[in-house]
Amino acid sequence: MSERFLVTGGSRLEGVVGVGGAKNSVLKLMAAALLAEGTTVVTNCPDILDVPLMADVLRGLGCEVELTDSSVAITTPAEPKYHADFAAVRQFRASVCVLGPLVARCRQAVVALPGGDAIGSRPLDMHQSGLQLLGADSTIEHGCVVARAEDLNGANIRLAFPSVGATENILMAAVLAKGETVIDNAAREPEIVDLCNMLVRMGAHIDGAGTSTLTIEGVERLQPTTHRVIGDRIVAATWGIAASMTRGDVRVEGVNPKHLGLVLDKLRAAGAEVTPEPNGFRVLQRERPQAVNFATLPFPGFPTDLQPMAIGLAAVADGTSMITENVFEARFRFVEEMIRLGADARTDGHHAVVRGIPRLSSAPVWSSDIRAGAGLVLAGLCAEGVTEVHDVYHIDRGYPRFVENLQGLGGQIERVGTAS
């Protein structure tokens, strides 16, 4: 059986919605448990499909993993296995984050090239070159990333682009390398800071978290710890943008609003009243949103993960918006599905020009990735009639209790099964 969502347009979202742990953090924190023998506990885990998938990857590496409500306990053996199973790894991109920890603990790793969302090329060149500078040989063999090292030694590493994944893998290898490692042009995302904070709790020596330069002084061993995942800023922003699109009034709880500074500024520019709160924020949109331009960039810029929602907002805004995608070249595939819903949009290279219309129209549409699926649901809330959103398993990978949360805010959405 495959499933789809039936979304009936016309509802104004109103109420309070809670946000769980960040998808873009929890999987990396789970991988970091490989760095220390014993039991590491990660709390505030989101109820998404990728968490049990990562648990399967870790079990394949010899760990015992227990999932309980919103926590995961990972018991890592003294000698983990170093070959990550193809069947588990190929299902999601974040599985590649076991590469750095395995090289650090085992001095070797064989990790199948990962799968994940269809949003464009995401090569592993920077991951490999960073590990090579630390002393590991790294090649691609028979569909796997293979890395081997006699020893790991600190190095000065400058990333060509502030890649989140490369920063994470190099960081997790460097914490057990001999001497000092400096990563320049490192990613600055809150999820990187979250990983650094957990590693420090495990005994790592890291300076510069949240800046473009990370300095790591390697240690001989780390200890297991307990760590709480930060709130998911992408999920939180999705609900905020949904409030603006539906002229609603939504309070989002469970996230640090400082992690969404530019996003909230864009909602203010669209005419929303945005109020930061100690554990979240409130978005109140009284009138039709105004057109706003967006350009995706690494943090603290506008997140590429919110580009589909930005296009959805532009599609119903008053005026013409330009959205520029600077991170993933294939993310504009989403625009084709928006056009099915009546959006007045065209793309030219890494730009999309969207002329807002008062109301979209319903149609069958297909999710190509997690965020595109969520963006299509938000667009369906602003369309006449019932919109069918297919391939919703993508959405389940990134949004806990998506249907229930939308229904709780007054959205008309239903999950139905169809014979595949």
Coordinates of C-alpha atoms in Angstrom, one line a residue:
M1 CA 0.0 0.0 0.0
S2 CA 1.1 3.5 -0.8
E3 CA -0.4 6.6 0.9
R4 CA -1.5 10.0 -0.2
F5 CA -2.8 13.1 1.5
L6 CA -6.1 14.7 0.6
V7 CA -5.9 18.4 1.4
T8 CA -9.0 20.6 1.3
G9 CA -8.3 24.3 0.9
G10 CA -9.8 27.3 2.5
S11 CA -9.0 26.8 6.2
R12 CA -7.3 29.4 8.3
L13 CA -4.7 27.8 10.6
E14 CA -5.0 28.9 14.2
G15 CA -3.7 27.5 17.5
V16 CA -0.5 26.2 19.1
V17 CA 1.8 23.5 17.7
G18 CA 4.8 21.9 19.3
V19 CA 8.1 21.1 17.6
G20 CA 10.3 18.1 18.5
G21 CA 14.0 17.5 18.0
A22 CA 15.7 18.6 14.8
K23 CA 15.9 16.0 12.0
N24 CA 19.1 17.6 10.8
S25 CA 20.7 17.1 14.2
V26 CA 19.4 13.9 15.7
L27 CA 20.8 11.6 13.1
K28 CA 24.3 13.1 13.5
L29 CA 24.1 12.8 17.3
M30 CA 23.2 9.2 16.9
A31 CA 26.2 8.6 14.7
A32 CA 28.5 10.4 17.2
A33 CA 27.6 7.7 19.7
L34 CA 30.0 5.5 17.8
L35 CA 32.9 7.6 19.1
A36 CA 32.6 6.2 22.7
E37 CA 32.3 2.7 24.1
G38 CA 29.2 2.4 26.3
T39 CA 25.7 3.7 26.3
T40 CA 24.9 7.2 25.0
V41 CA 21.3 8.5 25.3
V42 CA 19.9 11.1 22.9
T43 CA 16.6 12.7 24.1
N44 CA 13.9 14.9 22.4
C45 CA 14.2 12.7 19.3
P46 CA 11.5 13.4 16.6
D47 CA 9.1 10.7 15.7
I48 CA 10.2 10.4 12.1
L49 CA 11.1 7.5 9.8
D50 CA 14.8 8.4 9.6
V51 CA 15.4 7.7 13.3
P52 CA 14.7 4.0 13.1
L53 CA 16.6 3.8 9.8
M54 CA 19.6 5.3 11.5
A55 CA 19.1 2.8 14.4
D56 CA 19.3 0.0 11.8
V57 CA 22.5 1.4 10.4
L58 CA 24.0 1.5 13.9
R59 CA 22.8 -2.0 14.7
G60 CA 24.6 -3.2 11.6
L61 CA 27.8 -1.7 13.0
G62 CA 27.4 -3.8 16.2
C63 CA 25.6 -1.3 18.4
E64 CA 22.6 -2.1 20.6
V65 CA 19.9 0.5 20.0
E66 CA 16.7 0.9 22.0
L67 CA 14.0 3.4 20.9
T68 CA 11.7 4.6 23.7
D69 CA 9.2 7.4 23.1
S70 CA 11.3 10.4 22.3
S71 CA 14.7 9.0 23.3
V72 CA 17.2 6.6 21.9
A73 CA 19.8 4.6 23.8
I74 CA 22.9 3.5 21.8
T75 CA 25.3 1.0 23.3
T76 CA 28.5 1.0 21.3
P77 CA 30.9 -2.0 21.7
A78 CA 34.6 -1.7 22.3
E79 CA 35.3 -2.7 18.7
P80 CA 32.5 -1.5 16.3
K81 CA 32.2 -3.0 12.9
Y82 CA 33.3 -0.7 10.2
H83 CA 31.2 -1.8 7.2
A84 CA 27.9 0.1 7.0
D85 CA 25.3 -2.1 5.3
F86 CA 24.1 -1.0 1.8
A87 CA 20.5 -1.9 2.3
A88 CA 20.2 0.4 5.3
V89 CA 22.5 3.3 4.2
R90 CA 20.9 3.7 0.7
Q91 CA 17.6 4.8 2.1
F92 CA 18.6 8.2 3.4
R93 CA 21.4 10.7 2.9
A94 CA 22.3 11.4 6.6
S95 CA 23.7 7.8 6.9
V96 CA 27.0 9.0 5.5
C97 CA 27.7 10.8 8.8
V98 CA 28.9 7.4 10.2
L99 CA 32.0 7.8 8.0
G100 CA 33.9 10.2 10.3
P101 CA 33.2 8.3 13.5
L102 CA 34.2 5.0 12.0
V103 CA 37.5 6.3 10.7
A104 CA 38.1 7.8 14.2
R105 CA 37.3 4.6 16.1
C106 CA 38.2 1.9 13.7
R107 CA 40.8 3.6 11.5
Q108 CA 38.8 2.3 8.6
A109 CA 35.3 2.5 7.1
V110 CA 33.3 1.1 4.3
V111 CA 30.1 3.1 3.8
A112 CA 27.7 2.5 0.9
L113 CA 27.0 5.7 -1.1
P114 CA 23.9 7.1 0.5
G115 CA 20.5 7.6 -0.9
G116 CA 18.0 10.3 0.1
D117 CA 16.1 13.2 -1.4
A118 CA 16.2 14.0 -5.1
I119 CA 17.4 17.6 -4.8
G120 CA 20.5 17.6 -6.9
S121 CA 24.2 16.6 -6.8
R122 CA 25.7 16.3 -3.3
P123 CA 29.2 14.8 -3.9
L124 CA 31.4 13.5 -1.1
D125 CA 34.6 15.2 -2.4
M126 CA 35.0 17.5 0.6
H127 CA 34.3 14.7 3.1
Q128 CA 37.0 12.6 1.5
S129 CA 39.6 15.4 1.1
G130 CA 39.2 16.4 4.7
L131 CA 39.8 12.8 5.9
Q132 CA 42.8 12.6 3.6
L133 CA 44.3 15.7 5.2
L134 CA 43.9 14.0 8.6
G135 CA 45.8 11.0 7.2
A136 CA 43.2 8.6 5.8
D137 CA 43.3 7.2 2.3
S138 CA 39.8 7.5 0.8
T139 CA 38.4 6.1 -2.4
I140 CA 35.1 5.1 -4.1
E141 CA 35.0 1.4 -4.7
H142 CA 32.1 -0.7 -5.9
G143 CA 29.5 1.9 -4.8
C144 CA 31.1 2.5 -1.4
V145 CA 33.2 5.2 0.2
V146 CA 36.3 3.4 1.5
A147 CA 38.6 5.0 4.0
R148 CA 41.7 3.6 5.8
A149 CA 44.2 5.2 8.1
E150 CA 47.3 3.9 10.0
D151 CA 46.8 7.0 12.2
L152 CA 45.0 10.3 12.3
N153 CA 46.9 13.6 12.8
G154 CA 45.5 17.1 13.2
A155 CA 45.6 19.3 10.0
N156 CA 44.5 22.7 8.7
I157 CA 41.5 22.1 6.5
R158 CA 39.8 24.8 4.4
L159 CA 36.4 23.8 2.9
A160 CA 35.6 25.1 -0.5
F161 CA 32.0 25.5 0.6
P162 CA 30.6 25.5 4.2
S163 CA 29.1 22.0 3.7
V164 CA 27.2 20.8 6.8
G165 CA 27.9 17.1 6.1
A166 CA 31.6 17.6 5.4
T167 CA 32.0 19.7 8.5
E168 CA 30.3 17.0 10.6
N169 CA 32.4 14.1 9.3
I170 CA 35.7 15.9 9.5
L171 CA 34.8 17.2 13.0
M172 CA 33.9 13.7 14.3
A173 CA 37.1 12.2 12.9
A174 CA 39.3 15.1 14.3
V175 CA 38.1 14.7 17.9
L176 CA 40.1 11.5 18.2
A177 CA 43.1 12.6 16.0
K178 CA 46.5 13.4 17.4
G179 CA 47.1 17.2 17.8
E180 CA 45.2 20.2 16.6
T181 CA 42.8 20.4 13.7
V182 CA 41.5 23.7 12.3
I183 CA 38.5 23.6 10.0
D184 CA 38.1 26.9 8.1
N185 CA 34.9 27.9 6.3
A186 CA 33.1 25.4 8.5
A187 CA 29.3 25.3 8.5
R188 CA 27.7 27.5 11.2
E189 CA 24.3 25.9 11.4
P190 CA 22.7 25.5 14.8
E191 CA 22.8 21.7 14.2
I192 CA 26.6 21.9 14.0
V193 CA 26.6 23.7 17.3
D194 CA 24.4 21.0 18.8
L195 CA 26.9 18.3 17.6
C196 CA 29.8 20.3 19.1
N197 CA 28.0 20.6 22.4
M198 CA 27.4 16.9 22.6
L199 CA 31.0 16.1 21.7
V200 CA 32.3 18.4 24.4
R201 CA 30.0 16.7 26.9
M202 CA 31.7 13.4 25.7
G203 CA 35.1 14.9 26.5
A204 CA 36.1 16.5 23.2
H205 CA 38.0 19.8 23.0
I206 CA 36.4 22.1 20.5
D207 CA 36.5 25.9 20.2
G208 CA 34.6 28.1 17.7
A209 CA 31.2 26.3 17.5
G210 CA 28.8 28.6 15.6
T211 CA 31.7 30.4 13.8
S212 CA 33.3 29.7 10.5
T213 CA 36.5 28.4 12.2
L214 CA 36.5 25.3 14.3
T215 CA 39.6 24.4 16.3
I216 CA 39.7 20.8 17.6
E217 CA 42.4 19.4 20.0
G218 CA 42.3 15.7 19.7
V219 CA 41.9 13.4 22.7
E220 CA 42.6 9.7 23.2
R221 CA 39.1 8.7 24.0
L222 CA 35.6 10.0 24.6
Q223 CA 32.9 8.9 27.1
P224 CA 29.2 8.2 26.5
T225 CA 26.8 10.9 27.6
T226 CA 23.2 12.0 27.6
H227 CA 22.2 14.9 25.3
R228 CA 19.0 16.7 24.3
V229 CA 18.4 17.5 20.6
I230 CA 17.7 21.1 19.8
G231 CA 14.2 22.0 18.4
D232 CA 13.7 21.6 14.7
R233 CA 13.9 25.1 13.1
I234 CA 12.8 23.8 9.7
V235 CA 9.6 22.3 11.0
A236 CA 9.0 25.3 13.1
A237 CA 9.4 27.7 10.2
T238 CA 7.1 25.5 8.1
W239 CA 4.3 26.1 10.6
G240 CA 5.1 29.8 10.6
I241 CA 5.0 30.1 6.8
A242 CA 1.8 28.1 6.8
A243 CA 0.2 30.7 9.2
S244 CA 1.2 33.5 6.8
M245 CA -0.1 31.7 3.7
T246 CA -3.5 30.9 5.3
R247 CA -3.8 34.3 7.0
G248 CA -3.7 32.5 10.3
D249 CA -2.5 32.9 13.8
V250 CA -0.1 30.2 15.0
R251 CA 2.1 29.9 18.1
V252 CA 5.1 27.6 17.6
E253 CA 6.7 26.0 20.7
G254 CA 9.9 24.0 21.2
V255 CA 12.4 26.0 19.2
N256 CA 14.9 28.8 19.7
P257 CA 13.7 31.8 17.7
K258 CA 17.3 33.0 17.3
H259 CA 17.8 30.0 15.0
L260 CA 15.3 31.6 12.6
G261 CA 16.3 35.2 12.5
L262 CA 16.2 35.8 8.8
V263 CA 13.1 33.6 8.2
L264 CA 11.1 35.5 10.7
D265 CA 12.3 38.8 9.2
K266 CA 11.0 37.6 5.8
L267 CA 7.6 36.8 7.4
R268 CA 7.5 40.3 8.8
A269 CA 8.3 41.7 5.3
A270 CA 5.3 39.7 4.0
G271 CA 3.1 41.6 6.5
A272 CA 2.9 39.2 9.4
E273 CA 3.1 40.2 13.0
V274 CA 5.9 38.0 14.4
T275 CA 6.5 37.8 18.1
P276 CA 9.6 35.9 19.4
E277 CA 8.9 34.0 22.7
P278 CA 11.4 32.3 25.1
N279 CA 10.6 28.8 23.6
G280 CA 9.2 29.7 20.2
F281 CA 7.4 32.4 18.3
R282 CA 3.9 33.5 17.1
V283 CA 2.9 34.4 13.6
L284 CA -0.3 36.4 12.9
Q285 CA -1.1 37.3 9.3
R286 CA -4.2 39.6 9.1
E287 CA -4.2 40.3 5.4
R288 CA -3.0 38.7 2.2
P289 CA 0.8 38.3 2.4
Q290 CA 3.0 40.7 0.4
A291 CA 5.5 39.5 -2.2
V292 CA 9.0 39.0 -0.8
N293 CA 12.3 38.0 -2.5
F294 CA 14.2 35.0 -1.1
A295 CA 17.8 33.7 -1.8
T296 CA 18.9 30.5 -0.1
L297 CA 22.3 30.4 1.5
P298 CA 24.1 28.5 4.3
F299 CA 23.3 29.6 7.8
P300 CA 22.7 32.4 8.9
G301 CA 21.1 32.8 5.4
F302 CA 17.7 31.6 4.3
P303 CA 17.7 27.8 4.5
T304 CA 17.5 25.8 1.3
D305 CA 15.1 23.4 3.1
L306 CA 12.5 26.2 3.3
Q307 CA 12.7 27.1 -0.4
P308 CA 9.6 25.1 -1.4
M309 CA 7.6 26.9 1.4
A310 CA 9.0 30.3 0.2
I311 CA 7.7 29.5 -3.3
G312 CA 4.3 28.5 -1.8
L313 CA 4.1 31.8 0.0
A314 CA 5.1 33.7 -3.1
A315 CA 2.4 31.8 -5.1
V316 CA -0.4 33.4 -3.0
A317 CA 1.2 36.7 -2.2
D318 CA 0.3 40.1 -3.6
G319 CA 2.9 41.0 -6.1
T320 CA 5.9 39.3 -7.8
S321 CA 8.7 37.5 -6.0
M322 CA 12.1 36.2 -7.1
I323 CA 13.4 33.1 -5.4
T324 CA 17.1 32.3 -5.9
E325 CA 18.4 28.8 -5.1
N326 CA 22.2 28.9 -4.4
V327 CA 22.6 25.5 -2.7
F328 CA 20.9 22.6 -4.6
E329 CA 20.4 22.9 -8.3
A330 CA 17.5 20.4 -8.6
R331 CA 15.3 21.8 -6.0
F332 CA 13.2 23.7 -8.6
R333 CA 11.6 20.5 -9.6
F334 CA 9.1 21.5 -7.0
V335 CA 8.0 24.4 -9.2
E336 CA 6.5 22.0 -11.8
E337 CA 4.2 20.6 -9.2
M338 CA 3.2 24.1 -8.1
I339 CA 2.3 25.0 -11.7
R340 CA -0.1 22.0 -11.6
L341 CA -1.8 23.9 -8.7
G342 CA -2.2 27.0 -10.9
A343 CA 0.8 28.9 -9.7
D344 CA 2.1 31.6 -12.0
A345 CA 5.7 30.6 -11.9
R346 CA 8.7 30.1 -14.2
T347 CA 12.3 29.2 -13.7
D348 CA 15.5 30.4 -15.3
G349 CA 18.6 28.7 -14.1
H350 CA 18.8 29.0 -10.4
H351 CA 16.1 31.7 -10.3
A352 CA 12.3 31.3 -10.0
V353 CA 9.9 34.2 -10.7
V354 CA 6.5 33.8 -9.1
R355 CA 3.6 36.2 -9.6
G356 CA 1.1 35.7 -6.8
I357 CA -2.5 35.0 -7.3
P358 CA -5.3 35.2 -4.7
R359 CA -6.2 31.5 -4.9
L360 CA -4.6 28.3 -6.2
S361 CA -6.5 25.4 -7.8
S362 CA -6.5 21.7 -6.7
A363 CA -4.8 19.0 -8.7
P364 CA -2.9 15.7 -8.1
V365 CA 0.8 16.5 -7.2
W366 CA 3.8 14.4 -6.3
S367 CA 6.4 14.9 -3.6
S368 CA 10.0 14.7 -4.8
D369 CA 11.6 15.2 -1.3
I370 CA 10.7 16.0 2.3
R371 CA 10.4 19.7 2.0
A372 CA 8.7 19.7 -1.4
G373 CA 6.0 17.5 0.0
A374 CA 5.4 19.8 2.9
G375 CA 5.4 22.8 0.5
L376 CA 2.7 21.1 -1.7
V377 CA 0.5 20.5 1.3
L378 CA 0.8 24.2 2.3
A379 CA -0.1 25.1 -1.2
G380 CA -3.1 22.8 -1.1
L381 CA -4.4 24.6 2.0
C382 CA -4.6 27.7 -0.2
A383 CA -6.3 26.0 -3.2
E384 CA -9.9 25.6 -4.2
G385 CA -11.1 22.0 -3.8
V386 CA -9.2 18.9 -2.8
T387 CA -5.5 18.5 -3.6
E388 CA -4.1 15.0 -3.7
V389 CA -0.4 14.9 -2.6
H390 CA 1.3 11.6 -3.5
D391 CA 4.5 10.0 -2.3
V392 CA 3.9 11.3 1.2
Y393 CA 6.5 8.9 2.8
H394 CA 9.0 11.7 2.1
I395 CA 7.1 14.0 4.4
D396 CA 7.0 11.3 7.1
R397 CA 10.8 11.3 7.0
G398 CA 11.0 14.9 8.3
Y399 CA 7.7 15.9 10.0
P400 CA 6.5 14.1 13.1
R401 CA 2.7 13.7 13.3
F402 CA 2.3 16.0 10.3
V403 CA -1.4 15.2 9.6
E404 CA -2.3 15.4 13.3
N405 CA -0.5 18.7 13.8
L406 CA -2.2 20.3 10.8
Q407 CA -5.6 19.0 11.9
G408 CA -4.9 20.5 15.4
L409 CA -4.5 23.9 13.8
G410 CA -7.7 23.6 11.8
G411 CA -6.3 22.3 8.5
Q412 CA -8.4 19.9 6.5
I413 CA -6.1 17.0 5.7
E414 CA -6.6 13.3 5.5
R415 CA -4.2 10.4 5.0
V416 CA -5.6 7.7 2.8
G417 CA -4.1 4.5 1.4
T418 CA -4.1 3.4 -2.2
A419 CA -3.2 0.1 -3.9
S420 CA 0.2 0.5 -5.4

